Tab-separated table of C-alpha atoms in Angstrom:
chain	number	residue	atom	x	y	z
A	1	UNK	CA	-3.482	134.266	31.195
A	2	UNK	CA	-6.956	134.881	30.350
A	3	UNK	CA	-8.396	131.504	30.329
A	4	UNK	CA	-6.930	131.785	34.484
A	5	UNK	CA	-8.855	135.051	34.636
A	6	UNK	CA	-12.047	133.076	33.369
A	7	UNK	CA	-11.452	130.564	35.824
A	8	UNK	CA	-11.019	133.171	38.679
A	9	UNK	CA	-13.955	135.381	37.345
A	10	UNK	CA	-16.820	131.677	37.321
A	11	UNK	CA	-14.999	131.177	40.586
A	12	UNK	CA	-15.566	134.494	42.552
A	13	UNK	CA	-19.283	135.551	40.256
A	14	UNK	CA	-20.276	132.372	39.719
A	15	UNK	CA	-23.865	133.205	37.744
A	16	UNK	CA	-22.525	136.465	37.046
A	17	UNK	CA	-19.261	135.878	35.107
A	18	UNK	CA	-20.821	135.299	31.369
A	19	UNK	CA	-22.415	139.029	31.601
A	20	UNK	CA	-19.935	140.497	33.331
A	21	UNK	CA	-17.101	139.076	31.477
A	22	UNK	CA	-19.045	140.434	28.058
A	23	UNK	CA	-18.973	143.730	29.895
A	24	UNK	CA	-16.123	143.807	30.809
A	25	UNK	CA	-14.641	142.992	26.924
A	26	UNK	CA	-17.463	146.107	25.751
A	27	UNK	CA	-16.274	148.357	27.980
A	28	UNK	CA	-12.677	147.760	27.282
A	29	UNK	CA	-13.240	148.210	23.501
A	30	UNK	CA	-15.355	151.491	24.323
A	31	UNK	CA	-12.412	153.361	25.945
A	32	UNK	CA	-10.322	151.991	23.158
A	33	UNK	CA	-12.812	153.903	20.814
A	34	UNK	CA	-13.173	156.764	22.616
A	35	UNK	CA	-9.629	157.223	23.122
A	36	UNK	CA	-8.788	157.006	19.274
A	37	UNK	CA	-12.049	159.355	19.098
A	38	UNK	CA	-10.731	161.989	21.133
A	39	UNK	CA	-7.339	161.377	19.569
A	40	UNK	CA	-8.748	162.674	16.016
């Protein structure tokens, strides 16, 4: 599943998809840390 995402992200961004694919991963584990924050 996600090595098809990768594929479809370098297909569609081209340049882009390294940094936005790291963003993407950082910004998924932020609202996975604010949610447990706001949790406590």
């Amino acid at each position: 599943m996600s090595r098809a995402l990768g594929r479809w992200v370098l297909r569609h961004f081209g340049w882009y998809a390294g940094p936005l694919y790291l963003a993407m991963i950082l910004g998924g584990c932020a609202v996975v840390l604010a949610g447990v924050l706001a949790i406590r």
